[in-house]
PDB file of N, CA and C in Angstrom:
ATOM      1  N   MET A  74     -16.889  31.656  -9.686  1.00  0.00           N
ATOM      2  CA  MET A  74     -17.449  30.558  -8.923  1.00  0.00           C
ATOM      3  C   MET A  74     -16.687  29.285  -9.278  1.00  0.00           C
ATOM      4  N   LYS A  75     -16.253  28.554  -8.258  1.00  0.00           N
ATOM      5  CA  LYS A  75     -15.523  27.310  -8.461  1.00  0.00           C
ATOM      6  C   LYS A  75     -16.474  26.225  -8.970  1.00  0.00           C
ATOM      7  N   CYS A  76     -15.968  25.429  -9.906  1.00  0.00           N
ATOM      8  CA  CYS A  76     -16.750  24.331 -10.480  1.00  0.00           C
ATOM      9  C   CYS A  76     -16.226  23.005  -9.930  1.00  0.00           C
ATOM     10  N   ILE A  77     -17.139  22.194  -9.424  1.00  0.00           N
ATOM     11  CA  ILE A  77     -16.792  20.885  -8.883  1.00  0.00           C
ATOM     12  C   ILE A  77     -17.520  19.821  -9.689  1.00  0.00           C
ATOM     13  N   MET A  78     -16.766  18.815 -10.128  1.00  0.00           N
ATOM     14  CA  MET A  78     -17.370  17.685 -10.814  1.00  0.00           C
ATOM     15  C   MET A  78     -17.510  16.541  -9.813  1.00  0.00           C
ATOM     16  N   VAL A  79     -18.702  15.985  -9.736  1.00  0.00           N
ATOM     17  CA  VAL A  79     -18.972  14.836  -8.877  1.00  0.00           C
ATOM     18  C   VAL A  79     -19.115  13.617  -9.772  1.00  0.00           C
ATOM     19  N   ILE A  80     -18.244  12.627  -9.571  1.00  0.00           N
ATOM     20  CA  ILE A  80     -18.328  11.375 -10.318  1.00  0.00           C
ATOM     21  C   ILE A  80     -18.763  10.310  -9.332  1.00  0.00           C
ATOM     22  N   GLU A  81     -19.995   9.866  -9.475  1.00  0.00           N
ATOM     23  CA  GLU A  81     -20.597   8.940  -8.518  1.00  0.00           C
ATOM     24  C   GLU A  81     -21.588   8.053  -9.261  1.00  0.00           C
ATOM     25  N   THR A  82     -21.461   6.746  -9.093  1.00  0.00           N
ATOM     26  CA  THR A  82     -22.345   5.813  -9.793  1.00  0.00           C
ATOM     27  C   THR A  82     -23.723   5.721  -9.153  1.00  0.00           C
ATOM     28  N   GLU A  83     -23.826   5.952  -7.854  1.00  0.00           N
ATOM     29  CA  GLU A  83     -25.104   5.851  -7.163  1.00  0.00           C
ATOM     30  C   GLU A  83     -25.870   7.170  -7.270  1.00  0.00           C
ATOM     31  N   ALA A  84     -27.080   7.099  -7.814  1.00  0.00           N
ATOM     32  CA  ALA A  84     -27.881   8.300  -8.066  1.00  0.00           C
ATOM     33  C   ALA A  84     -28.174   9.094  -6.789  1.00  0.00           C
ATOM     34  N   ARG A  85     -28.536   8.416  -5.694  1.00  0.00           N
ATOM     35  CA  ARG A  85     -28.858   9.137  -4.457  1.00  0.00           C
ATOM     36  C   ARG A  85     -27.639   9.869  -3.909  1.00  0.00           C
ATOM     37  N   ALA A  86     -26.493   9.221  -3.927  1.00  0.00           N
ATOM     38  CA  ALA A  86     -25.267   9.856  -3.438  1.00  0.00           C
ATOM     39  C   ALA A  86     -24.885  11.023  -4.331  1.00  0.00           C
ATOM     40  N   ARG A  87     -25.036  10.844  -5.646  1.00  0.00           N
ATOM     41  CA  ARG A  87     -24.726  11.909  -6.607  1.00  0.00           C
ATOM     42  C   ARG A  87     -25.589  13.134  -6.326  1.00  0.00           C
ATOM     43  N   GLN A  88     -26.875  12.927  -6.113  1.00  0.00           N
ATOM     44  CA  GLN A  88     -27.798  14.039  -5.867  1.00  0.00           C
ATOM     45  C   GLN A  88     -27.512  14.704  -4.520  1.00  0.00           C
ATOM     46  N   ALA A  89     -27.192  13.906  -3.501  1.00  0.00           N
ATOM     47  CA  ALA A  89     -26.888  14.471  -2.177  1.00  0.00           C
ATOM     48  C   ALA A  89     -25.641  15.347  -2.241  1.00  0.00           C
ATOM     49  N   LEU A  90     -24.594  14.855  -2.891  1.00  0.00           N
ATOM     50  CA  LEU A  90     -23.376  15.653  -3.027  1.00  0.00           C
ATOM     51  C   LEU A  90     -23.648  16.940  -3.798  1.00  0.00           C
ATOM     52  N   LYS A  91     -24.399  16.832  -4.877  1.00  0.00           N
ATOM     53  CA  LYS A  91     -24.731  18.010  -5.689  1.00  0.00           C
ATOM     54  C   LYS A  91     -25.472  19.043  -4.838  1.00  0.00           C
ATOM     55  N   SER A  92     -26.444  18.599  -4.077  1.00  0.00           N
ATOM     56  CA  SER A  92     -27.245  19.501  -3.250  1.00  0.00           C
ATOM     57  C   SER A  92     -26.391  20.195  -2.186  1.00  0.00           C
ATOM     58  N   ILE A  93     -25.545  19.444  -1.509  1.00  0.00           N
ATOM     59  CA  ILE A  93     -24.681  20.012  -0.471  1.00  0.00           C
ATOM     60  C   ILE A  93     -23.742  21.063  -1.070  1.00  0.00           C
ATOM     61  N   LEU A  94     -23.116  20.711  -2.181  1.00  0.00           N
ATOM     62  CA  LEU A  94     -22.134  21.615  -2.793  1.00  0.00           C
ATOM     63  C   LEU A  94     -22.787  22.872  -3.365  1.00  0.00           C
ATOM     64  N   GLU A  95     -23.941  22.714  -4.014  1.00  0.00           N
ATOM     65  CA  GLU A  95     -24.638  23.891  -4.548  1.00  0.00           C
ATOM     66  C   GLU A  95     -25.096  24.819  -3.427  1.00  0.00           C
ATOM     67  N   SER A  96     -25.553  24.236  -2.312  1.00  0.00           N
ATOM     68  CA  SER A  96     -26.002  25.080  -1.194  1.00  0.00           C
ATOM     69  C   SER A  96     -24.833  25.844  -0.575  1.00  0.00           C
ATOM     70  N   ALA A  97     -23.601  25.364  -0.803  1.00  0.00           N
ATOM     71  CA  ALA A  97     -22.407  26.047  -0.303  1.00  0.00           C
ATOM     72  C   ALA A  97     -21.852  27.037  -1.324  1.00  0.00           C
ATOM     73  N   GLY A  98     -22.532  27.181  -2.470  1.00  0.00           N
ATOM     74  CA  GLY A  98     -22.142  28.186  -3.444  1.00  0.00           C
ATOM     75  C   GLY A  98     -21.258  27.716  -4.584  1.00  0.00           C
ATOM     76  N   TYR A  99     -21.105  26.409  -4.763  1.00  0.00           N
ATOM     77  CA  TYR A  99     -20.290  25.891  -5.857  1.00  0.00           C
ATOM     78  C   TYR A  99     -21.151  25.563  -7.066  1.00  0.00           C
ATOM     79  N   GLU A 100     -20.560  25.702  -8.237  1.00  0.00           N
ATOM     80  CA  GLU A 100     -21.195  25.196  -9.454  1.00  0.00           C
ATOM     81  C   GLU A 100     -20.867  23.705  -9.502  1.00  0.00           C
ATOM     82  N   VAL A 101     -21.854  22.870  -9.786  1.00  0.00           N
ATOM     83  CA  VAL A 101     -21.645  21.427  -9.742  1.00  0.00           C
ATOM     84  C   VAL A 101     -22.042  20.783 -11.070  1.00  0.00           C
ATOM     85  N   VAL A 102     -21.138  19.940 -11.562  1.00  0.00           N
ATOM     86  CA  VAL A 102     -21.378  19.123 -12.750  1.00  0.00           C
ATOM     87  C   VAL A 102     -21.320  17.687 -12.274  1.00  0.00           C
ATOM     88  N   VAL A 103     -22.308  16.869 -12.652  1.00  0.00           N
ATOM     89  CA  VAL A 103     -22.314  15.478 -12.218  1.00  0.00           C
ATOM     90  C   VAL A 103     -22.019  14.550 -13.391  1.00  0.00           C
ATOM     91  N   ALA A 104     -21.368  13.434 -13.069  1.00  0.00           N
ATOM     92  CA  ALA A 104     -21.054  12.405 -14.053  1.00  0.00           C
ATOM     93  C   ALA A 104     -21.231  11.047 -13.391  1.00  0.00           C
ATOM     94  N   VAL A 105     -21.599  10.068 -14.202  1.00  0.00           N
ATOM     95  CA  VAL A 105     -21.846   8.725 -13.696  1.00  0.00           C
ATOM     96  C   VAL A 105     -20.563   7.902 -13.641  1.00  0.00           C
ATOM     97  N   ASP A 106     -19.664   8.125 -14.600  1.00  0.00           N
ATOM     98  CA  ASP A 106     -18.429   7.345 -14.658  1.00  0.00           C
ATOM     99  C   ASP A 106     -17.334   8.162 -15.341  1.00  0.00           C
ATOM    100  N   GLY A 107     -16.167   7.529 -15.516  1.00  0.00           N
ATOM    101  CA  GLY A 107     -15.023   8.235 -16.083  1.00  0.00           C
ATOM    102  C   GLY A 107     -15.245   8.729 -17.497  1.00  0.00           C
ATOM    103  N   GLY A 108     -15.901   7.943 -18.342  1.00  0.00           N
ATOM    104  CA  GLY A 108     -16.169   8.367 -19.713  1.00  0.00           C
ATOM    105  C   GLY A 108     -17.081   9.575 -19.758  1.00  0.00           C
ATOM    106  N   ASP A 109     -18.117   9.531 -18.945  1.00  0.00           N
ATOM    107  CA  ASP A 109     -19.049  10.652 -18.833  1.00  0.00           C
ATOM    108  C   ASP A 109     -18.301  11.886 -18.319  1.00  0.00           C
ATOM    109  N   ALA A 110     -17.409  11.677 -17.350  1.00  0.00           N
ATOM    110  CA  ALA A 110     -16.642  12.785 -16.774  1.00  0.00           C
ATOM    111  C   ALA A 110     -15.736  13.434 -17.808  1.00  0.00           C
ATOM    112  N   GLN A 111     -15.068  12.620 -18.629  1.00  0.00           N
ATOM    113  CA  GLN A 111     -14.160  13.168 -19.646  1.00  0.00           C
ATOM    114  C   GLN A 111     -14.911  14.095 -20.596  1.00  0.00           C
ATOM    115  N   SER A 112     -16.078  13.660 -21.063  1.00  0.00           N
ATOM    116  CA  SER A 112     -16.829  14.488 -22.019  1.00  0.00           C
ATOM    117  C   SER A 112     -17.355  15.757 -21.361  1.00  0.00           C
ATOM    118  N   ARG A 113     -17.796  15.676 -20.115  1.00  0.00           N
ATOM    119  CA  ARG A 113     -18.304  16.865 -19.416  1.00  0.00           C
ATOM    120  C   ARG A 113     -17.174  17.824 -19.056  1.00  0.00           C
ATOM    121  N   HIS A 114     -15.987  17.279 -18.751  1.00  0.00           N
ATOM    122  CA  HIS A 114     -14.838  18.111 -18.372  1.00  0.00           C
ATOM    123  C   HIS A 114     -14.376  18.983 -19.545  1.00  0.00           C
ATOM    124  N   THR A 115     -14.530  18.484 -20.751  1.00  0.00           N
ATOM    125  CA  THR A 115     -14.140  19.293 -21.908  1.00  0.00           C
ATOM    126  C   THR A 115     -15.105  20.448 -22.115  1.00  0.00           C
ATOM    127  N   LEU A 116     -16.360  20.287 -21.695  1.00  0.00           N
ATOM    128  CA  LEU A 116     -17.344  21.363 -21.817  1.00  0.00           C
ATOM    129  C   LEU A 116     -17.137  22.440 -20.755  1.00  0.00           C
ATOM    130  N   ARG A 117     -16.825  22.012 -19.539  1.00  0.00           N
ATOM    131  CA  ARG A 117     -16.614  22.950 -18.415  1.00  0.00           C
ATOM    132  C   ARG A 117     -15.549  22.351 -17.508  1.00  0.00           C
ATOM    133  N   PRO A 118     -14.278  22.753 -17.692  1.00  0.00           N
ATOM    134  CA  PRO A 118     -13.217  22.195 -16.841  1.00  0.00           C
ATOM    135  C   PRO A 118     -13.512  22.426 -15.362  1.00  0.00           C
ATOM    136  N   ALA A 119     -13.362  21.377 -14.569  1.00  0.00           N
ATOM    137  CA  ALA A 119     -13.644  21.454 -13.136  1.00  0.00           C
ATOM    138  C   ALA A 119     -12.403  21.889 -12.366  1.00  0.00           C
ATOM    139  N   ASP A 120     -12.634  22.666 -11.323  1.00  0.00           N
ATOM    140  CA  ASP A 120     -11.554  23.049 -10.418  1.00  0.00           C
ATOM    141  C   ASP A 120     -11.218  21.897  -9.471  1.00  0.00           C
ATOM    142  N   LEU A 121     -12.204  21.031  -9.230  1.00  0.00           N
ATOM    143  CA  LEU A 121     -12.035  19.896  -8.332  1.00  0.00           C
ATOM    144  C   LEU A 121     -12.943  18.771  -8.797  1.00  0.00           C
ATOM    145  N   VAL A 122     -12.444  17.538  -8.718  1.00  0.00           N
ATOM    146  CA  VAL A 122     -13.239  16.349  -9.017  1.00  0.00           C
ATOM    147  C   VAL A 122     -13.406  15.576  -7.717  1.00  0.00           C
ATOM    148  N   ILE A 123     -14.646  15.260  -7.385  1.00  0.00           N
ATOM    149  CA  ILE A 123     -14.939  14.410  -6.237  1.00  0.00           C
ATOM    150  C   ILE A 123     -15.384  13.071  -6.809  1.00  0.00           C
ATOM    151  N   ALA A 124     -14.663  12.000  -6.447  1.00  0.00           N
ATOM    152  CA  ALA A 124     -14.946  10.694  -7.033  1.00  0.00           C
ATOM    153  C   ALA A 124     -14.829   9.595  -5.997  1.00  0.00           C
ATOM    154  N   ASP A 125     -15.725   8.590  -6.113  1.00  0.00           N
ATOM    155  CA  ASP A 125     -15.607   7.444  -5.216  1.00  0.00           C
ATOM    156  C   ASP A 125     -14.767   6.342  -5.847  1.00  0.00           C
ATOM    157  N   GLY A 126     -14.600   6.370  -7.132  1.00  0.00           N
ATOM    158  CA  GLY A 126     -13.768   5.396  -7.826  1.00  0.00           C
ATOM    159  C   GLY A 126     -13.751   5.743  -9.304  1.00  0.00           C
ATOM    160  N   ILE A 127     -12.580   5.867  -9.870  1.00  0.00           N
ATOM    161  CA  ILE A 127     -12.482   6.270 -11.274  1.00  0.00           C
ATOM    162  C   ILE A 127     -11.145   5.788 -11.820  1.00  0.00           C
ATOM    163  N   ASP A 128     -11.172   5.250 -13.021  1.00  0.00           N
ATOM    164  CA  ASP A 128      -9.941   4.756 -13.628  1.00  0.00           C
ATOM    165  C   ASP A 128      -9.106   5.887 -14.205  1.00  0.00           C
ATOM    166  N   GLU A 129      -9.751   6.808 -14.909  1.00  0.00           N
ATOM    167  CA  GLU A 129      -9.037   7.911 -15.535  1.00  0.00           C
ATOM    168  C   GLU A 129      -9.732   9.227 -15.228  1.00  0.00           C
ATOM    169  N   PRO A 130      -9.255   9.949 -14.234  1.00  0.00           N
ATOM    170  CA  PRO A 130      -9.868  11.243 -13.934  1.00  0.00           C
ATOM    171  C   PRO A 130      -9.540  12.241 -15.039  1.00  0.00           C
ATOM    172  N   PRO A 131     -10.339  13.282 -15.164  1.00  0.00           N
ATOM    173  CA  PRO A 131     -10.034  14.315 -16.152  1.00  0.00           C
ATOM    174  C   PRO A 131      -8.625  14.869 -15.948  1.00  0.00           C
ATOM    175  N   ALA A 132      -7.917  15.055 -17.029  1.00  0.00           N
ATOM    176  CA  ALA A 132      -6.522  15.508 -16.977  1.00  0.00           C
ATOM    177  C   ALA A 132      -6.405  16.849 -16.274  1.00  0.00           C
ATOM    178  N   GLY A 133      -5.437  16.949 -15.393  1.00  0.00           N
ATOM    179  CA  GLY A 133      -5.127  18.198 -14.722  1.00  0.00           C
ATOM    180  C   GLY A 133      -6.043  18.578 -13.578  1.00  0.00           C
ATOM    181  N   ALA A 134      -7.028  17.752 -13.264  1.00  0.00           N
ATOM    182  CA  ALA A 134      -7.977  18.098 -12.208  1.00  0.00           C
ATOM    183  C   ALA A 134      -7.453  17.692 -10.837  1.00  0.00           C
ATOM    184  N   ARG A 135      -7.750  18.502  -9.839  1.00  0.00           N
ATOM    185  CA  ARG A 135      -7.499  18.114  -8.456  1.00  0.00           C
ATOM    186  C   ARG A 135      -8.562  17.091  -8.090  1.00  0.00           C
ATOM    187  N   ILE A 136      -8.192  16.100  -7.277  1.00  0.00           N
ATOM    188  CA  ILE A 136      -9.130  15.020  -6.970  1.00  0.00           C
ATOM    189  C   ILE A 136      -9.303  14.873  -5.471  1.00  0.00           C
ATOM    190  N   LEU A 137     -10.557  14.853  -5.042  1.00  0.00           N
ATOM    191  CA  LEU A 137     -10.931  14.519  -3.676  1.00  0.00           C
ATOM    192  C   LEU A 137     -11.593  13.153  -3.751  1.00  0.00           C
ATOM    193  N   ALA A 138     -10.948  12.143  -3.195  1.00  0.00           N
ATOM    194  CA  ALA A 138     -11.472  10.780  -3.228  1.00  0.00           C
ATOM    195  C   ALA A 138     -12.413  10.561  -2.052  1.00  0.00           C
ATOM    196  N   VAL A 139     -13.582  10.010  -2.342  1.00  0.00           N
ATOM    197  CA  VAL A 139     -14.569   9.697  -1.308  1.00  0.00           C
ATOM    198  C   VAL A 139     -14.976   8.222  -1.435  1.00  0.00           C
ATOM    199  N   PRO A 140     -14.029   7.308  -1.171  1.00  0.00           N
ATOM    200  CA  PRO A 140     -14.339   5.889  -1.326  1.00  0.00           C
ATOM    201  C   PRO A 140     -15.322   5.408  -0.267  1.00  0.00           C
ATOM    202  N   GLY A 141     -16.166   4.471  -0.655  1.00  0.00           N
ATOM    203  CA  GLY A 141     -17.146   3.907   0.260  1.00  0.00           C
ATOM    204  C   GLY A 141     -17.112   2.398   0.231  1.00  0.00           C
ATOM    205  N   GLY A 142     -18.022   1.794   0.961  1.00  0.00           N
ATOM    206  CA  GLY A 142     -18.117   0.347   0.992  1.00  0.00           C
ATOM    207  C   GLY A 142     -17.354  -0.253   2.158  1.00  0.00           C
ATOM    208  N   THR A 143     -16.987  -1.512   1.995  1.00  0.00           N
ATOM    209  CA  THR A 143     -16.257  -2.226   3.033  1.00  0.00           C
ATOM    210  C   THR A 143     -14.853  -1.653   3.169  1.00  0.00           C
ATOM    211  N   ASP A 144     -14.198  -1.979   4.272  1.00  0.00           N
ATOM    212  CA  ASP A 144     -12.819  -1.518   4.473  1.00  0.00           C
ATOM    213  C   ASP A 144     -11.926  -1.975   3.330  1.00  0.00           C
ATOM    214  N   GLN A 145     -12.116  -3.202   2.879  1.00  0.00           N
ATOM    215  CA  GLN A 145     -11.297  -3.740   1.784  1.00  0.00           C
ATOM    216  C   GLN A 145     -11.557  -2.960   0.490  1.00  0.00           C
ATOM    217  N   ARG A 146     -12.823  -2.683   0.184  1.00  0.00           N
ATOM    218  CA  ARG A 146     -13.153  -1.922  -1.027  1.00  0.00           C
ATOM    219  C   ARG A 146     -12.606  -0.506  -0.939  1.00  0.00           C
ATOM    220  N   ARG A 147     -12.745   0.135   0.229  1.00  0.00           N
ATOM    221  CA  ARG A 147     -12.220   1.493   0.400  1.00  0.00           C
ATOM    222  C   ARG A 147     -10.712   1.520   0.192  1.00  0.00           C
ATOM    223  N   ALA A 148     -10.023   0.529   0.736  1.00  0.00           N
ATOM    224  CA  ALA A 148      -8.560   0.478   0.587  1.00  0.00           C
ATOM    225  C   ALA A 148      -8.179   0.306  -0.881  1.00  0.00           C
ATOM    226  N   MET A 149      -8.886  -0.560  -1.599  1.00  0.00           N
ATOM    227  CA  MET A 149      -8.604  -0.789  -3.016  1.00  0.00           C
ATOM    228  C   MET A 149      -8.878   0.470  -3.832  1.00  0.00           C
ATOM    229  N   LEU A 150     -10.025   1.101  -3.594  1.00  0.00           N
ATOM    230  CA  LEU A 150     -10.367   2.325  -4.327  1.00  0.00           C
ATOM    231  C   LEU A 150      -9.410   3.459  -3.971  1.00  0.00           C
ATOM    232  N   SER A 151      -9.042   3.572  -2.711  1.00  0.00           N
ATOM    233  CA  SER A 151      -8.116   4.624  -2.305  1.00  0.00           C
ATOM    234  C   SER A 151      -6.781   4.479  -3.018  1.00  0.00           C
ATOM    235  N   GLU A 152      -6.282   3.249  -3.102  1.00  0.00           N
ATOM    236  CA  GLU A 152      -5.011   3.022  -3.785  1.00  0.00           C
ATOM    237  C   GLU A 152      -5.125   3.360  -5.267  1.00  0.00           C
ATOM    238  N   ARG A 153      -6.216   2.941  -5.903  1.00  0.00           N
ATOM    239  CA  ARG A 153      -6.421   3.241  -7.325  1.00  0.00           C
ATOM    240  C   ARG A 153      -6.522   4.748  -7.542  1.00  0.00           C
ATOM    241  N   LEU A 154      -7.247   5.434  -6.670  1.00  0.00           N
ATOM    242  CA  LEU A 154      -7.379   6.885  -6.799  1.00  0.00           C
ATOM    243  C   LEU A 154      -6.060   7.593  -6.519  1.00  0.00           C
ATOM    244  N   ARG A 155      -5.294   7.084  -5.564  1.00  0.00           N
ATOM    245  CA  ARG A 155      -3.991   7.676  -5.269  1.00  0.00           C
ATOM    246  C   ARG A 155      -3.090   7.587  -6.510  1.00  0.00           C
ATOM    247  N   LEU A 156      -3.121   6.437  -7.187  1.00  0.00           N
ATOM    248  CA  LEU A 156      -2.329   6.258  -8.406  1.00  0.00           C
ATOM    249  C   LEU A 156      -2.822   7.167  -9.535  1.00  0.00           C
ATOM    250  N   SER A 157      -4.099   7.534  -9.498  1.00  0.00           N
ATOM    251  CA  SER A 157      -4.664   8.432 -10.509  1.00  0.00           C
ATOM    252  C   SER A 157      -4.420   9.896 -10.193  1.00  0.00           C
ATOM    253  N   GLY A 158      -3.835  10.168  -9.028  1.00  0.00           N
ATOM    254  CA  GLY A 158      -3.501  11.552  -8.700  1.00  0.00           C
ATOM    255  C   GLY A 158      -4.302  12.169  -7.570  1.00  0.00           C
ATOM    256  N   ALA A 159      -5.144  11.393  -6.898  1.00  0.00           N
ATOM    257  CA  ALA A 159      -5.909  11.951  -5.779  1.00  0.00           C
ATOM    258  C   ALA A 159      -4.959  12.366  -4.674  1.00  0.00           C
ATOM    259  N   ASN A 160      -5.206  13.533  -4.111  1.00  0.00           N
ATOM    260  CA  ASN A 160      -4.343  14.010  -3.041  1.00  0.00           C
ATOM    261  C   ASN A 160      -5.089  14.208  -1.731  1.00  0.00           C
ATOM    262  N   THR A 161      -6.401  14.130  -1.736  1.00  0.00           N
ATOM    263  CA  THR A 161      -7.194  14.263  -0.523  1.00  0.00           C
ATOM    264  C   THR A 161      -8.197  13.111  -0.470  1.00  0.00           C
ATOM    265  N   PHE A 162      -8.345  12.519   0.717  1.00  0.00           N
ATOM    266  CA  PHE A 162      -9.246  11.385   0.894  1.00  0.00           C
ATOM    267  C   PHE A 162     -10.222  11.663   2.022  1.00  0.00           C
ATOM    268  N   LEU A 163     -11.498  11.343   1.776  1.00  0.00           N
ATOM    269  CA  LEU A 163     -12.545  11.477   2.774  1.00  0.00           C
ATOM    270  C   LEU A 163     -13.430  10.236   2.661  1.00  0.00           C
ATOM    271  N   PRO A 164     -13.143   9.184   3.442  1.00  0.00           N
ATOM    272  CA  PRO A 164     -13.915   7.947   3.328  1.00  0.00           C
ATOM    273  C   PRO A 164     -15.379   8.147   3.728  1.00  0.00           C
ATOM    274  N   LYS A 165     -16.275   7.459   3.020  1.00  0.00           N
ATOM    275  CA  LYS A 165     -17.697   7.454   3.365  1.00  0.00           C
ATOM    276  C   LYS A 165     -17.896   6.510   4.541  1.00  0.00           C
ATOM    277  N   PRO A 166     -18.863   6.758   5.376  1.00  0.00           N
ATOM    278  CA  PRO A 166     -19.754   7.916   5.394  1.00  0.00           C
ATOM    279  C   PRO A 166     -19.063   9.125   6.032  1.00  0.00           C
ATOM    280  N   PHE A 167     -19.496  10.304   5.646  1.00  0.00           N
ATOM    281  CA  PHE A 167     -18.939  11.530   6.203  1.00  0.00           C
ATOM    282  C   PHE A 167     -20.069  12.516   6.438  1.00  0.00           C
ATOM    283  N   ARG A 168     -19.791  13.505   7.262  1.00  0.00           N
ATOM    284  CA  ARG A 168     -20.775  14.554   7.545  1.00  0.00           C
ATOM    285  C   ARG A 168     -20.626  15.687   6.538  1.00  0.00           C
ATOM    286  N   ARG A 169     -21.669  16.472   6.406  1.00  0.00           N
ATOM    287  CA  ARG A 169     -21.684  17.621   5.491  1.00  0.00           C
ATOM    288  C   ARG A 169     -20.495  18.546   5.750  1.00  0.00           C
ATOM    289  N   ASP A 170     -20.274  18.892   7.012  1.00  0.00           N
ATOM    290  CA  ASP A 170     -19.182  19.807   7.349  1.00  0.00           C
ATOM    291  C   ASP A 170     -17.825  19.223   6.989  1.00  0.00           C
ATOM    292  N   ASP A 171     -17.656  17.910   7.171  1.00  0.00           N
ATOM    293  CA  ASP A 171     -16.394  17.266   6.805  1.00  0.00           C
ATOM    294  C   ASP A 171     -16.164  17.359   5.296  1.00  0.00           C
ATOM    295  N   LEU A 172     -17.230  17.161   4.526  1.00  0.00           N
ATOM    296  CA  LEU A 172     -17.124  17.278   3.069  1.00  0.00           C
ATOM    297  C   LEU A 172     -16.707  18.684   2.668  1.00  0.00           C
ATOM    298  N   LEU A 173     -17.405  19.685   3.205  1.00  0.00           N
ATOM    299  CA  LEU A 173     -17.106  21.062   2.819  1.00  0.00           C
ATOM    300  C   LEU A 173     -15.701  21.489   3.257  1.00  0.00           C
ATOM    301  N   ASN A 174     -15.253  21.021   4.416  1.00  0.00           N
ATOM    302  CA  ASN A 174     -13.885  21.310   4.860  1.00  0.00           C
ATOM    303  C   ASN A 174     -12.870  20.662   3.913  1.00  0.00           C
ATOM    304  N   ALA A 175     -13.127  19.431   3.490  1.00  0.00           N
ATOM    305  CA  ALA A 175     -12.220  18.741   2.554  1.00  0.00           C
ATOM    306  C   ALA A 175     -12.216  19.428   1.206  1.00  0.00           C
ATOM    307  N   VAL A 176     -13.359  19.923   0.759  1.00  0.00           N
ATOM    308  CA  VAL A 176     -13.431  20.644  -0.519  1.00  0.00           C
ATOM    309  C   VAL A 176     -12.622  21.935  -0.425  1.00  0.00           C
ATOM    310  N   ARG A 177     -12.815  22.695   0.634  1.00  0.00           N
ATOM    311  CA  ARG A 177     -12.057  23.945   0.794  1.00  0.00           C
ATOM    312  C   ARG A 177     -10.549  23.671   0.835  1.00  0.00           C
ATOM    313  N   ALA A 178     -10.143  22.639   1.560  1.00  0.00           N
ATOM    314  CA  ALA A 178      -8.716  22.300   1.640  1.00  0.00           C
ATOM    315  C   ALA A 178      -8.181  21.863   0.287  1.00  0.00           C
ATOM    316  N   SER A 179      -8.977  21.131  -0.476  1.00  0.00           N
ATOM    317  CA  SER A 179      -8.553  20.660  -1.789  1.00  0.00           C
ATOM    318  C   SER A 179      -8.413  21.803  -2.791  1.00  0.00           C
ATOM    319  N   LEU A 180      -9.223  22.827  -2.632  1.00  0.00           N
ATOM    320  CA  LEU A 180      -9.193  23.968  -3.561  1.00  0.00           C
ATOM    321  C   LEU A 180      -8.158  25.014  -3.162  1.00  0.00           C
ATOM    322  N   ALA A 181      -7.629  24.918  -1.951  1.00  0.00           N
ATOM    323  CA  ALA A 181      -6.653  25.917  -1.468  1.00  0.00           C
ATOM    324  C   ALA A 181      -5.314  25.789  -2.160  1.00  0.00           C
TER     325      ALA A 181
END
C-alpha cells in the first residue's frame, strides 16, 4: 500500500485530504509543518508528499504541491515548492477526482 504524507496547516483541509486519500486505498500520514513532517517521515517514509507550502520537504520524497490562497500567494508558494523539488502542481480549490488523478500521476 502506498503511503502519502499530507503537510497542511489548516486542520479542516488536512482532514479532508486524509479522508479522500484513505477512501481511495492509500495509507495517509498527516503533518502540520515541515518539522513535523521530517520526524514522521523517518518513522514511515512516504511515497508521495502533498503540501501546500513547505520549506524543507522530506529528503527523497516525490512532491505534489497544492498551493492555495490568492493568485499572488499561490505563485509564491508554487515557486518555493518548485525549488524544493515539487514536480506536480494542483492549485486549490480542486475536485476530488482531480486530486486522485494528480496523485496517481505523481506516483507513476
